Short mmCIF file of C-alpha atoms in Angstrom, two decimals:
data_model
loop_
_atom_site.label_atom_id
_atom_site.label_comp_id
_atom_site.label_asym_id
_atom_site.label_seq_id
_atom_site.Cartn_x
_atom_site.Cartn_y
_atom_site.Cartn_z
CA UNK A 1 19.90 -7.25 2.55
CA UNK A 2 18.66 -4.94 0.22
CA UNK A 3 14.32 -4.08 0.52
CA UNK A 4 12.09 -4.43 -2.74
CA UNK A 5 13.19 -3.60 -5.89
CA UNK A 6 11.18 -2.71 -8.96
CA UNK A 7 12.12 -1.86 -12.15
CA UNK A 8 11.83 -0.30 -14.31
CA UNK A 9 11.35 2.97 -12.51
CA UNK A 10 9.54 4.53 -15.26
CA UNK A 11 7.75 3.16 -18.34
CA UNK A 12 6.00 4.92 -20.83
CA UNK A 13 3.68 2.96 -23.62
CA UNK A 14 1.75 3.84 -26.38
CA UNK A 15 -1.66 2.53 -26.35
CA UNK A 16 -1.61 -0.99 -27.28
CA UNK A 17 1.60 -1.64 -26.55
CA UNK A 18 2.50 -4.58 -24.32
CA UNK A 19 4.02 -3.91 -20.65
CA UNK A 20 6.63 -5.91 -18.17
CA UNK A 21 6.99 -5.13 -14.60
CA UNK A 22 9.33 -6.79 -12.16
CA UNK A 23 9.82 -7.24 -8.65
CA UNK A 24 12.54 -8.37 -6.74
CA UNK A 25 10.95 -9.10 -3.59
CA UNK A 26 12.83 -9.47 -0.06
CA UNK A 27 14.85 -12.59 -0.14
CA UNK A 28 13.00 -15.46 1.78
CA UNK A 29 9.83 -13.46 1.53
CA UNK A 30 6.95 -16.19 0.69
CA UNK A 31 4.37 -13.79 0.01
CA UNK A 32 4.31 -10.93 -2.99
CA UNK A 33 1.61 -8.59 -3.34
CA UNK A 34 0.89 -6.52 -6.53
CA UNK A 35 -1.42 -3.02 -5.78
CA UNK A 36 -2.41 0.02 -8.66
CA UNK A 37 -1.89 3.14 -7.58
CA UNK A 38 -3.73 6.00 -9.35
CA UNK A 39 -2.73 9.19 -8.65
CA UNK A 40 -4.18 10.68 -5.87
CA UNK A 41 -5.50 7.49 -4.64
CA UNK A 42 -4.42 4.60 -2.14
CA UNK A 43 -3.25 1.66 -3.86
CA UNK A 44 -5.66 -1.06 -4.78
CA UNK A 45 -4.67 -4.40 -4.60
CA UNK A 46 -4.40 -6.82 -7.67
CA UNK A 47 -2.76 -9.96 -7.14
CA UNK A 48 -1.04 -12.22 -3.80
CA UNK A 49 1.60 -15.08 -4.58
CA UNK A 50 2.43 -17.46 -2.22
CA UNK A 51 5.81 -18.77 -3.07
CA UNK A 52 4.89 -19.81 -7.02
CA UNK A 53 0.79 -20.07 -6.36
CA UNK A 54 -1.11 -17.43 -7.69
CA UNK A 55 -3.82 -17.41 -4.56
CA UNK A 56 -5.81 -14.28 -5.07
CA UNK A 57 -5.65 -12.54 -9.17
CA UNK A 58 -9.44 -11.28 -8.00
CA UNK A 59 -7.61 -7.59 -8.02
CA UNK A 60 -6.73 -7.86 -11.64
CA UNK A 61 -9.14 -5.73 -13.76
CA UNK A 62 -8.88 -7.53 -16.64
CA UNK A 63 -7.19 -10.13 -18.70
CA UNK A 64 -5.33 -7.80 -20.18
CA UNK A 65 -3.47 -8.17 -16.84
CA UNK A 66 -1.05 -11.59 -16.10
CA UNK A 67 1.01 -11.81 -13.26
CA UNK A 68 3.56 -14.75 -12.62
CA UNK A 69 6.39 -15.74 -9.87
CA UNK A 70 7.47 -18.99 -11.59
CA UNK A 71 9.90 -19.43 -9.14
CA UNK A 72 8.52 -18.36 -5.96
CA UNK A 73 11.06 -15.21 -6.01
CA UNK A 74 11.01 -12.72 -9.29
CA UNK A 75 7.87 -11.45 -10.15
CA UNK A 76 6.44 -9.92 -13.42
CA UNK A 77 3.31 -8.42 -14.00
CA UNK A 78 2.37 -8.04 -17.39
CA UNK A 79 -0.15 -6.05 -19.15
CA UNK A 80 -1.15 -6.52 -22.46
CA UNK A 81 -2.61 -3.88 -24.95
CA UNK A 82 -2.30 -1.21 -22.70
CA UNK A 83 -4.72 1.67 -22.23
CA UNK A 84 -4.70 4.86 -21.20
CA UNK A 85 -6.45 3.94 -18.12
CA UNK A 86 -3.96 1.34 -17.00
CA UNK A 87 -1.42 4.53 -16.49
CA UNK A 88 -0.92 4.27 -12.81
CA UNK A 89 1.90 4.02 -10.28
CA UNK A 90 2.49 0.03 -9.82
CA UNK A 91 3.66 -1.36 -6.28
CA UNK A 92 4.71 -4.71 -5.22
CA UNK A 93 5.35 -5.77 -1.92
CA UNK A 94 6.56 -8.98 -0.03
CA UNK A 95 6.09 -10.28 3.56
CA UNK A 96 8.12 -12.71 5.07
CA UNK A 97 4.71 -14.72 6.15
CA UNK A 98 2.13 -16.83 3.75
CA UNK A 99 -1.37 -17.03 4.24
CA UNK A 100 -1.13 -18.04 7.93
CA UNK A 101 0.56 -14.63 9.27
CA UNK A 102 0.55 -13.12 12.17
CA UNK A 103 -1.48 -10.42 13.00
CA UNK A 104 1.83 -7.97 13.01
CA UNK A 105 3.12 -9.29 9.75
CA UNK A 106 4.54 -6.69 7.82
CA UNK A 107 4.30 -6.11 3.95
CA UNK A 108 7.24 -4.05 2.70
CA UNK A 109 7.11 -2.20 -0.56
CA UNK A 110 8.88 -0.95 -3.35
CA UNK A 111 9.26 2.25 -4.90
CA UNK A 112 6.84 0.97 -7.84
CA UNK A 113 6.88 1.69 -11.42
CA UNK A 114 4.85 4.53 -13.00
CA UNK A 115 3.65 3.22 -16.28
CA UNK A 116 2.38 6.28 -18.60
CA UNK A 117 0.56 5.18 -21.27
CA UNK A 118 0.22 7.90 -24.38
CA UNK B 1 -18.39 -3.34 1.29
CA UNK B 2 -14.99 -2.79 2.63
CA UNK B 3 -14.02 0.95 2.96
CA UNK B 4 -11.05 3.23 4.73
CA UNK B 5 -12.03 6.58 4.54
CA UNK B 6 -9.46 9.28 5.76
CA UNK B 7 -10.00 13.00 6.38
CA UNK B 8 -8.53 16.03 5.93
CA UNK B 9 -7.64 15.11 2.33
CA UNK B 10 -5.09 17.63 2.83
CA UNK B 11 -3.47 19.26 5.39
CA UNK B 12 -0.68 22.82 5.50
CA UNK B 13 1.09 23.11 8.81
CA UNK B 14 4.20 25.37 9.97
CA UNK B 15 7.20 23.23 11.15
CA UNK B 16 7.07 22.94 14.76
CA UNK B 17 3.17 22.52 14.70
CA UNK B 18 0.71 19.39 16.22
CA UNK B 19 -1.40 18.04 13.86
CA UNK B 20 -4.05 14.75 13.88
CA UNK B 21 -5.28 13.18 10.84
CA UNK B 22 -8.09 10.98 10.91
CA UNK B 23 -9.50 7.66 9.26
CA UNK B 24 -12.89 5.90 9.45
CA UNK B 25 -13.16 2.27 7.99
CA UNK B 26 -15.77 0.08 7.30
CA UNK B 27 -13.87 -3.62 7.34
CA UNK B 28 -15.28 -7.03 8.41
CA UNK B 29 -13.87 -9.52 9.53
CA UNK B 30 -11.27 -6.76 10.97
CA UNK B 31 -7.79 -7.95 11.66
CA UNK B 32 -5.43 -4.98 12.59
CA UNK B 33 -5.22 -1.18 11.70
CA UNK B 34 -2.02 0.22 10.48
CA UNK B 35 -0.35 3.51 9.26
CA UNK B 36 1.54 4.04 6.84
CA UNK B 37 4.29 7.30 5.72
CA UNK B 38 4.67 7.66 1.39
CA UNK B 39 6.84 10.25 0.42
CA UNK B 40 6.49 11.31 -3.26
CA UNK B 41 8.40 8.74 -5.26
CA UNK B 42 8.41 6.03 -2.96
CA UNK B 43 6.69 3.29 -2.15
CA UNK B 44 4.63 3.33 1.44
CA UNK B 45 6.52 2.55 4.99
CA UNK B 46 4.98 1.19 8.06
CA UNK B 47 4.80 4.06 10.99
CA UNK B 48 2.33 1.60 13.54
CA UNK B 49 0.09 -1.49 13.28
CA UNK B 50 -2.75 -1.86 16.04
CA UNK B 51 -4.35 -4.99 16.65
CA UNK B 52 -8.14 -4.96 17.50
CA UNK B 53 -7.35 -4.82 21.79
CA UNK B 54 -4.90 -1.91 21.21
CA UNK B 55 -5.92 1.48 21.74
CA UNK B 56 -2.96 3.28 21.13
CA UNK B 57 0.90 3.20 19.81
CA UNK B 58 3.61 5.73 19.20
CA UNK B 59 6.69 5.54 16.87
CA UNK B 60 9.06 8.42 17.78
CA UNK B 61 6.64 11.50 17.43
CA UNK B 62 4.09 10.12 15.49
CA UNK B 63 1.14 8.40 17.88
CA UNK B 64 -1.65 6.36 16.48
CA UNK B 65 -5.08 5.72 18.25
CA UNK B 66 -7.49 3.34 17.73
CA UNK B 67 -11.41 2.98 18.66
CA UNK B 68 -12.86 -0.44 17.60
CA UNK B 69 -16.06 0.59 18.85
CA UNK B 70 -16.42 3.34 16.07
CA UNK B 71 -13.67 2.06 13.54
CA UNK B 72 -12.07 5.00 14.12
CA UNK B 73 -8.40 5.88 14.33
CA UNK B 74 -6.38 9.03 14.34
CA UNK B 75 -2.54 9.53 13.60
CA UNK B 76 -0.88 12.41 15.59
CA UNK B 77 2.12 14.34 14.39
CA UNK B 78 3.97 15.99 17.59
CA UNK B 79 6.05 18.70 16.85
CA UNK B 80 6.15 18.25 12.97
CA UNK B 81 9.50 18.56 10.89
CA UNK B 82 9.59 19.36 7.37
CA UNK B 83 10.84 15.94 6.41
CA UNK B 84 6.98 14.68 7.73
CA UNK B 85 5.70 16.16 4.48
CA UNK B 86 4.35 13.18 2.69
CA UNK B 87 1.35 11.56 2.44
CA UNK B 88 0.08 9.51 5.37
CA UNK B 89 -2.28 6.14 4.62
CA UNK B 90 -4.59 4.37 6.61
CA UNK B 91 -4.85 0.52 5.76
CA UNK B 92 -7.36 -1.85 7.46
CA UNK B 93 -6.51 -5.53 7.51
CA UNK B 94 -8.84 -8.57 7.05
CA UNK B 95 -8.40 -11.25 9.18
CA UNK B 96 -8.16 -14.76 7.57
CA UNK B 97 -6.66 -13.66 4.20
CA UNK B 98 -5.24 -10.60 5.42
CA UNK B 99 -6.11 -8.45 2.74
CA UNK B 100 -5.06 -4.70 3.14
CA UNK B 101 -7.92 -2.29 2.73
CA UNK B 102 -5.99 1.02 1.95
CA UNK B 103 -7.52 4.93 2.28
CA UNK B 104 -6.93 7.45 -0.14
CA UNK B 105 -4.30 8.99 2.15
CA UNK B 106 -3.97 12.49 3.41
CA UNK B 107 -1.43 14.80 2.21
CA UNK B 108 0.62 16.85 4.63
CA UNK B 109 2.94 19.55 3.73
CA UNK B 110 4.99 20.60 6.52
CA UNK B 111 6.25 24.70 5.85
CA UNK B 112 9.22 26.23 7.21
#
């Protein structure tokens, strides 16, 4: 019953460094959203996933980025060679709808991750 | 290109106080218009979502308005507690693929 979860809360990196995120969406949620958050900013959005398909990685800003949700649940964003740049606040977020919502579906989030990278 | 624009960027108001915050977006094909509260921290919470016919909606003491006309829509605080400090977002939805279109927010501090 529990909403999003992320984890971990807090990551810090050196530069070059490889990066994991997770998400534990909403159970029975089909769609999970991934959205950057710089600081002072709204978030941006990278990635969708409905159920296991990747529909929409046109948010990703490079291929440093990966995202996956092999099993239509868990996902992990991963960053590779990290920059200072990529140091943002990291949000998922899952909706109980796919591609064919409702007008009124909602997208809950997570508290995000806030990956520092040194 | 699709744009949420939201104004003040900040905002300082004594507990007790009104106050209105404002967005302007720029979103085609538009779906629905939503608000959204983000304390430090945390991740974003849904105050109200207004569909393209709507023209207002209220959630306890917070009341949104929306002009399709001008893609304009204001958020209205009534009576503001010191627990409303937070920032408050503006996201515009696409229809079709529903993508969220999100402003840069505007951050209220609510003093005793």
């Amino acid at each position: 019953g529990a909403g999003v979860s992320q984890s971990p809360r807090y990551k810090v990196a050196k530069r070059g460094q490889d990066v994991a995120l997770r998400c534990d969406p909403i159970s029975g949620h089909v769609s999970l959203f991934w959205y950057q958050q710089a600081l002072g900013q709204g978030p941006e959005f990278l990635t969708y996933f409905q159920n296991e398909a990747q529909l929409d990685k046109s948010g990703l800003p490079s291929d440093r980025f990966f995202a996956e949700r092999p099993e239509g649940s868990v996902s992990t964003l991963k960053i590779q060679r990290t920059q200072q740049e990529d140091s943002a606040v990291y949000l998922c977020a899952s909706s109980l709808w796919g591609r064919r919502a409702p007008p009124d579906n909602e997208q809950f989030f997570g508290p995000g991750t806030r990956l520092t990278v040194l | 290109k699709n744009q949420v624009e939201q104004s003040p960027q900040s905002l300082i108001i004594l507990e007790g106080k009104n106050c209105t915050l404002q967005c302007n977006y720029t979103v085609s094909p538009f779906s629905n218009l939503r608000w959204y509260k983000q304390d430090t921290g945390r991740g974003p919470v849904s105050l109200t979502i207004m569909t393209f016919s709507e023209n207002t909606k209220s959630n306890g003491r917070y009341t949104a308005t929306l002009d399709a006309d001008t893609k304009q829509s204001s958020l209205h605080i009534t009576a503001s507690q010191l627990s409303d400090s937070a920032s408050y977002i503006c996201v515009a939805v696409t229809s079709g693929t529903y993508k969220y279109i999100f402003g840069t927010g505007t951050r209220l501090k609510v003093l005793a």
